[in-house]
């Protein structure tokens, strides 16, 4: 793999000796010298540092700042002069391990969602921890976890962190620039915390990589500065960071509590008697009240930090607007990366007491424990009688509600849901905006994306999961046969466009089977979503497209009443019932099934075929011609009411077990066509749930399952004799049927909703935009610009190719095309 150019930025301020040691150590890196750029910024040291560094390290580019810009400003100035696609920041009192750069770059090249790599940093001797992980308190103070502890090998596993230390940090140049670099208002301290925080909010990961190792003297440049000045910057910058980066809801509670805590920290640090101005403590001599009160500089740091935070607020407010508009992740998403958000940080008794009070009064435990908000949108009817899409959406909501705040919404006119452990509502498309704004993650089906145009915009920051378990365009090839040719063509184009919009926009996709997964991978590849960086990071591509089949309840079906046997006129308690669960649609073949029943009628008068639902519960789904043809055929063969029975409505979803438990086998038959190849017959799962042996025609993924696991009989399509023999076997060969039921009991455990929805559950625990949708993404290694000589050789080769292809005419056509292309580019430029 070709390595990118890494620009190492080192900031110097009156520390030339340390800086020279640091820069010389870069020559020992196990990284190609021609792919390494060294930029040293002298922060107006005024002591001849720049000249000394130039003389000692002639290969470095030395940039002289017009004034002391601090660490943040110095790094930004260095980054502005850098040409590499990777920026590496290294403190001037640090030295890198030879593998420091190569290990970090490997992460950036193989993990496209990683925007920055945080190095492992030890003390100068390599015995104690300087940085291996970062934590963030609710009041905005970042801290190095495990700092000062022995390096015992327990921190040698890579992991995601909220931020890396600026003393040794790698960042994609494109990401760094899209973020505006370090915030120069911080001057120094927490600029690295703020950068990592903002990066995570925008969906980029910060990855701690222990193989990228550096050693640090720690604060060598601060030895001559009073501690109170450091405290001032820490207090002020913590307030600035939380003000910029917390959401509106979080900030409303955190900011007043954080300001109060700064004051208490100040009085506790300075051991100030906070009751000295109580009216009851007036001195005997009023003149004593005019005497100055000494204030410890460590206490003064807190008061002045608040004062200067207020001074910065107008400019911080503008930055806050930018960050809040660009964020794609919630505060709740980042709580795990904060590690211990409720950590008080300072062991001062009066301070700790105030911390506990503020946490309690402002209910901050609730703020940092807020569940993730997930919106599930379906276009299907939600009621007691539900079809596949609504059932699937319902169960997604039910499973996710165990960990998150879930809202299920339908845009269908029919919304009369049964009781649920999560809110369900109907919304008109134009009223979806508030719900979209509320959600952290949006799961959608069918045409839902078309109803929310703001989600389709290129700049949309919402995390979207697209459930493409239903290849609608393949269904439409069958369903639309009753339309004229022109309309069918237009409908297919329209539905394909709807699906392509989803495939372009989604951050994560769900399909129903491995067959479907292969089909959708082709779609995604054609749309350019299968990028080299995605493949290098995840050759399976399951991080983008995962299999989530239809599911079934974990609890076996429990009868709540009679349904078919002894209830439906013409069906007795001793009859053998074959059930057709679900609707009768154009892509099914119930006609061959009717003929098979007709063949068995004379020998098996007790065989009864029961169609569970002829009327789709979604009022927007029209009756299909196949349903009428099925009724007509059964009537013509004189089977209706004796061997074939139709439920002309739809069975309530939560009562369907009564019909299933009255059946002796389940059947599904379809034609041999492309819709079958990629279909997922959800009704078969109900057969598994109820332990029914299955008779099915071949061609779909469930037929493969039935055949492979011995769950019933698979027959050729449109073969009534074979179908009749299969029905006879599962209904009247008791030993065979018992074996099927035994094997079904094992297989159905794989299809419980809790099990099949695991990929969605896992994604929602840590939702992120897809790598190719992250802002600031750019190739780490670009093509080398051609020299004039190389361009001439290329053009000569093309001339020969064009002449070989079509002679002078082809050459003239191609040349004209290139001229026009250049002209258009210049006109738009």
mmCIF file of N, CA and C in Angstrom, residues 690-754:
data_model
loop_
_atom_site.group_PDB
_atom_site.id
_atom_site.type_symbol
_atom_site.label_atom_id
_atom_site.label_comp_id
_atom_site.label_asym_id
_atom_site.label_seq_id
_atom_site.Cartn_x
_atom_site.Cartn_y
_atom_site.Cartn_z
ATOM 1 N N UNK A 690 -45.056 -21.831 14.796
ATOM 2 C CA UNK A 690 -46.108 -22.747 15.227
ATOM 3 C C UNK A 690 -45.708 -24.214 15.083
ATOM 4 N N UNK A 691 -44.484 -24.489 14.609
ATOM 5 C CA UNK A 691 -44.025 -25.862 14.481
ATOM 6 C C UNK A 691 -44.692 -26.623 13.363
ATOM 7 N N UNK A 692 -45.064 -25.930 12.286
ATOM 8 C CA UNK A 692 -45.781 -26.579 11.183
ATOM 9 C C UNK A 692 -44.810 -27.076 10.119
ATOM 10 N N UNK A 693 -44.890 -28.361 9.736
ATOM 11 C CA UNK A 693 -44.122 -28.809 8.567
ATOM 12 C C UNK A 693 -44.488 -27.952 7.356
ATOM 13 N N UNK A 694 -43.509 -27.720 6.483
ATOM 14 C CA UNK A 694 -43.672 -26.731 5.408
ATOM 15 C C UNK A 694 -43.630 -27.406 4.045
ATOM 16 N N UNK A 695 -44.564 -27.016 3.202
ATOM 17 C CA UNK A 695 -44.524 -27.402 1.789
ATOM 18 C C UNK A 695 -44.332 -26.117 0.979
ATOM 19 N N UNK A 696 -43.293 -26.086 0.169
ATOM 20 C CA UNK A 696 -42.999 -24.874 -0.597
ATOM 21 C C UNK A 696 -42.426 -25.230 -1.954
ATOM 22 N N UNK A 697 -42.651 -24.349 -2.918
ATOM 23 C CA UNK A 697 -41.971 -24.499 -4.198
ATOM 24 C C UNK A 697 -40.559 -23.941 -4.073
ATOM 25 N N UNK A 698 -39.680 -24.394 -4.958
ATOM 26 C CA UNK A 698 -38.276 -24.017 -4.831
ATOM 27 C C UNK A 698 -38.014 -22.637 -5.420
ATOM 28 N N UNK A 699 -36.769 -22.195 -5.268
ATOM 29 C CA UNK A 699 -36.356 -20.948 -5.907
ATOM 30 C C UNK A 699 -36.026 -19.813 -4.981
ATOM 31 N N UNK A 700 -36.522 -19.823 -3.716
ATOM 32 C CA UNK A 700 -36.217 -18.711 -2.813
ATOM 33 C C UNK A 700 -35.338 -19.198 -1.663
ATOM 34 N N UNK A 701 -34.936 -18.275 -0.799
ATOM 35 C CA UNK A 701 -33.996 -18.619 0.267
ATOM 36 C C UNK A 701 -34.624 -19.565 1.292
ATOM 37 N N UNK A 702 -35.935 -19.436 1.524
ATOM 38 C CA UNK A 702 -36.567 -20.320 2.491
ATOM 39 C C UNK A 702 -36.670 -21.751 1.956
ATOM 40 N N UNK A 703 -36.862 -21.902 0.651
ATOM 41 C CA UNK A 703 -36.868 -23.247 0.081
ATOM 42 C C UNK A 703 -35.543 -23.940 0.355
ATOM 43 N N UNK A 704 -34.442 -23.190 0.237
ATOM 44 C CA UNK A 704 -33.124 -23.745 0.558
ATOM 45 C C UNK A 704 -33.063 -24.177 2.013
ATOM 46 N N UNK A 705 -33.606 -23.349 2.911
ATOM 47 C CA UNK A 705 -33.604 -23.680 4.340
ATOM 48 C C UNK A 705 -34.428 -24.935 4.616
ATOM 49 N N UNK A 706 -35.628 -24.998 4.056
ATOM 50 C CA UNK A 706 -36.503 -26.155 4.270
ATOM 51 C C UNK A 706 -35.832 -27.432 3.780
ATOM 52 N N UNK A 707 -35.212 -27.351 2.623
ATOM 53 C CA UNK A 707 -34.554 -28.526 2.061
ATOM 54 C C UNK A 707 -33.324 -28.914 2.878
ATOM 55 N N UNK A 708 -32.505 -27.930 3.226
ATOM 56 C CA UNK A 708 -31.255 -28.205 3.934
ATOM 57 C C UNK A 708 -31.488 -28.755 5.339
ATOM 58 N N UNK A 709 -32.475 -28.204 6.038
ATOM 59 C CA UNK A 709 -32.705 -28.578 7.431
ATOM 60 C C UNK A 709 -33.769 -29.651 7.604
ATOM 61 N N UNK A 710 -34.415 -30.090 6.512
ATOM 62 C CA UNK A 710 -35.440 -31.120 6.619
ATOM 63 C C UNK A 710 -36.673 -30.653 7.361
ATOM 64 N N UNK A 711 -37.189 -29.481 6.979
ATOM 65 C CA UNK A 711 -38.339 -28.895 7.668
ATOM 66 C C UNK A 711 -39.655 -29.180 6.950
ATOM 67 N N UNK A 712 -39.599 -29.906 5.862
ATOM 68 C CA UNK A 712 -40.795 -30.197 5.084
ATOM 69 C C UNK A 712 -40.400 -30.719 3.725
ATOM 70 N N UNK A 713 -41.163 -30.327 2.694
ATOM 71 C CA UNK A 713 -40.898 -30.801 1.341
ATOM 72 C C UNK A 713 -40.834 -29.614 0.385
ATOM 73 N N UNK A 714 -39.844 -29.626 -0.507
ATOM 74 C CA UNK A 714 -39.686 -28.613 -1.543
ATOM 75 C C UNK A 714 -39.984 -29.257 -2.891
ATOM 76 N N UNK A 715 -40.813 -28.583 -3.717
ATOM 77 C CA UNK A 715 -41.195 -29.130 -5.018
ATOM 78 C C UNK A 715 -40.908 -28.116 -6.116
ATOM 79 N N UNK A 716 -40.947 -28.606 -7.361
ATOM 80 C CA UNK A 716 -40.777 -27.714 -8.506
ATOM 81 C C UNK A 716 -41.976 -26.779 -8.613
ATOM 82 N N UNK A 717 -41.757 -25.625 -9.224
ATOM 83 C CA UNK A 717 -42.862 -24.691 -9.410
ATOM 84 C C UNK A 717 -43.817 -25.197 -10.474
ATOM 85 N N UNK A 718 -45.093 -24.834 -10.342
ATOM 86 C CA UNK A 718 -46.156 -25.136 -11.312
ATOM 87 C C UNK A 718 -46.266 -26.640 -11.631
ATOM 88 N N UNK A 719 -46.092 -27.477 -10.605
ATOM 89 C CA UNK A 719 -46.199 -28.930 -10.768
ATOM 90 C C UNK A 719 -47.248 -29.441 -9.779
ATOM 91 N N UNK A 720 -48.534 -29.470 -10.172
ATOM 92 C CA UNK A 720 -49.588 -29.846 -9.228
ATOM 93 C C UNK A 720 -49.445 -31.266 -8.703
ATOM 94 N N UNK A 721 -48.925 -32.199 -9.505
ATOM 95 C CA UNK A 721 -48.773 -33.580 -9.044
ATOM 96 C C UNK A 721 -47.722 -33.672 -7.930
ATOM 97 N N UNK A 722 -46.592 -33.022 -8.161
ATOM 98 C CA UNK A 722 -45.540 -33.034 -7.133
ATOM 99 C C UNK A 722 -46.026 -32.335 -5.860
ATOM 100 N N UNK A 723 -46.782 -31.271 -6.032
ATOM 101 C CA UNK A 723 -47.302 -30.537 -4.879
ATOM 102 C C UNK A 723 -48.319 -31.392 -4.107
ATOM 103 N N UNK A 724 -49.148 -32.117 -4.839
ATOM 104 C CA UNK A 724 -50.121 -32.997 -4.180
ATOM 105 C C UNK A 724 -49.403 -34.084 -3.392
ATOM 106 N N UNK A 725 -48.359 -34.662 -3.963
ATOM 107 C CA UNK A 725 -47.594 -35.704 -3.263
ATOM 108 C C UNK A 725 -46.930 -35.148 -2.006
ATOM 109 N N UNK A 726 -46.420 -33.903 -2.080
ATOM 110 C CA UNK A 726 -45.776 -33.289 -0.919
ATOM 111 C C UNK A 726 -46.789 -33.061 0.206
ATOM 112 N N UNK A 727 -47.956 -32.545 -0.135
ATOM 113 C CA UNK A 727 -48.994 -32.324 0.885
ATOM 114 C C UNK A 727 -49.399 -33.650 1.534
ATOM 115 N N UNK A 728 -49.537 -34.671 0.710
ATOM 116 C CA UNK A 728 -49.923 -35.984 1.226
ATOM 117 C C UNK A 728 -48.875 -36.504 2.211
ATOM 118 N N UNK A 729 -47.603 -36.276 1.912
ATOM 119 C CA UNK A 729 -46.534 -36.790 2.769
ATOM 120 C C UNK A 729 -46.516 -36.108 4.128
ATOM 121 N N UNK A 730 -46.582 -34.772 4.150
ATOM 122 C CA UNK A 730 -46.483 -34.074 5.438
ATOM 123 C C UNK A 730 -47.755 -34.222 6.267
ATOM 124 N N UNK A 731 -48.892 -34.479 5.624
ATOM 125 C CA UNK A 731 -50.154 -34.587 6.362
ATOM 126 C C UNK A 731 -50.434 -36.001 6.855
ATOM 127 N N UNK A 732 -49.981 -37.003 6.101
ATOM 128 C CA UNK A 732 -50.413 -38.371 6.416
ATOM 129 C C UNK A 732 -49.256 -39.304 6.777
ATOM 130 N N UNK A 733 -48.027 -38.889 6.594
ATOM 131 C CA UNK A 733 -46.880 -39.682 7.053
ATOM 132 C C UNK A 733 -46.478 -39.125 8.424
ATOM 133 N N UNK A 734 -47.044 -39.688 9.485
ATOM 134 C CA UNK A 734 -46.870 -39.146 10.840
ATOM 135 C C UNK A 734 -45.409 -39.143 11.263
ATOM 136 N N UNK A 735 -44.661 -40.174 10.891
ATOM 137 C CA UNK A 735 -43.252 -40.228 11.275
ATOM 138 C C UNK A 735 -42.463 -39.095 10.624
ATOM 139 N N UNK A 736 -42.729 -38.865 9.345
ATOM 140 C CA UNK A 736 -42.050 -37.777 8.636
ATOM 141 C C UNK A 736 -42.415 -36.421 9.247
ATOM 142 N N UNK A 737 -43.712 -36.207 9.513
ATOM 143 C CA UNK A 737 -44.163 -34.931 10.073
ATOM 144 C C UNK A 737 -43.559 -34.696 11.451
ATOM 145 N N UNK A 738 -43.465 -35.752 12.256
ATOM 146 C CA UNK A 738 -42.890 -35.607 13.601
ATOM 147 C C UNK A 738 -41.417 -35.213 13.513
ATOM 148 N N UNK A 739 -40.698 -35.795 12.554
ATOM 149 C CA UNK A 739 -39.298 -35.428 12.374
ATOM 150 C C UNK A 739 -39.142 -33.975 11.952
ATOM 151 N N UNK A 740 -40.046 -33.526 11.087
ATOM 152 C CA UNK A 740 -40.016 -32.115 10.675
ATOM 153 C C UNK A 740 -40.217 -31.198 11.877
ATOM 154 N N UNK A 741 -41.189 -31.529 12.709
ATOM 155 C CA UNK A 741 -41.480 -30.686 13.869
ATOM 156 C C UNK A 741 -40.289 -30.639 14.830
ATOM 157 N N UNK A 742 -39.639 -31.758 14.991
ATOM 158 C CA UNK A 742 -38.477 -31.821 15.883
ATOM 159 C C UNK A 742 -37.360 -30.921 15.371
ATOM 160 N N UNK A 743 -37.116 -30.954 14.077
ATOM 161 C CA UNK A 743 -36.053 -30.123 13.505
ATOM 162 C C UNK A 743 -36.452 -28.648 13.484
ATOM 163 N N UNK A 744 -37.734 -28.376 13.277
ATOM 164 C CA UNK A 744 -38.223 -26.985 13.293
ATOM 165 C C UNK A 744 -37.999 -26.354 14.655
ATOM 166 N N UNK A 745 -38.186 -27.113 15.726
ATOM 167 C CA UNK A 745 -38.018 -26.581 17.080
ATOM 168 C C UNK A 745 -36.609 -26.046 17.307
ATOM 169 N N UNK A 746 -35.631 -26.667 16.639
ATOM 170 C CA UNK A 746 -34.242 -26.212 16.766
ATOM 171 C C UNK A 746 -33.998 -24.980 15.894
ATOM 172 N N UNK A 747 -34.458 -25.047 14.641
ATOM 173 C CA UNK A 747 -34.182 -23.973 13.680
ATOM 174 C C UNK A 747 -34.857 -22.673 14.074
ATOM 175 N N UNK A 748 -36.072 -22.744 14.631
ATOM 176 C CA UNK A 748 -36.807 -21.498 14.895
ATOM 177 C C UNK A 748 -36.107 -20.611 15.922
ATOM 178 N N UNK A 749 -35.240 -21.182 16.767
ATOM 179 C CA UNK A 749 -34.515 -20.362 17.746
ATOM 180 C C UNK A 749 -33.575 -19.367 17.054
ATOM 181 N N UNK A 750 -33.176 -19.677 15.827
ATOM 182 C CA UNK A 750 -32.295 -18.755 15.096
ATOM 183 C C UNK A 750 -33.044 -17.520 14.614
ATOM 184 N N UNK A 751 -34.371 -17.604 14.599
ATOM 185 C CA UNK A 751 -35.153 -16.547 13.971
ATOM 186 C C UNK A 751 -35.985 -15.732 14.962
ATOM 187 N N UNK A 752 -35.677 -15.792 16.242
ATOM 188 C CA UNK A 752 -36.399 -14.925 17.169
ATOM 189 C C UNK A 752 -36.002 -13.478 16.879
ATOM 190 N N UNK A 753 -36.914 -12.563 17.152
ATOM 191 C CA UNK A 753 -36.633 -11.143 16.862
ATOM 192 C C UNK A 753 -35.379 -10.666 17.579
ATOM 193 N N UNK A 754 -35.186 -11.073 18.822
ATOM 194 C CA UNK A 754 -33.988 -10.665 19.557
ATOM 195 C C UNK A 754 -32.717 -11.110 18.842
#
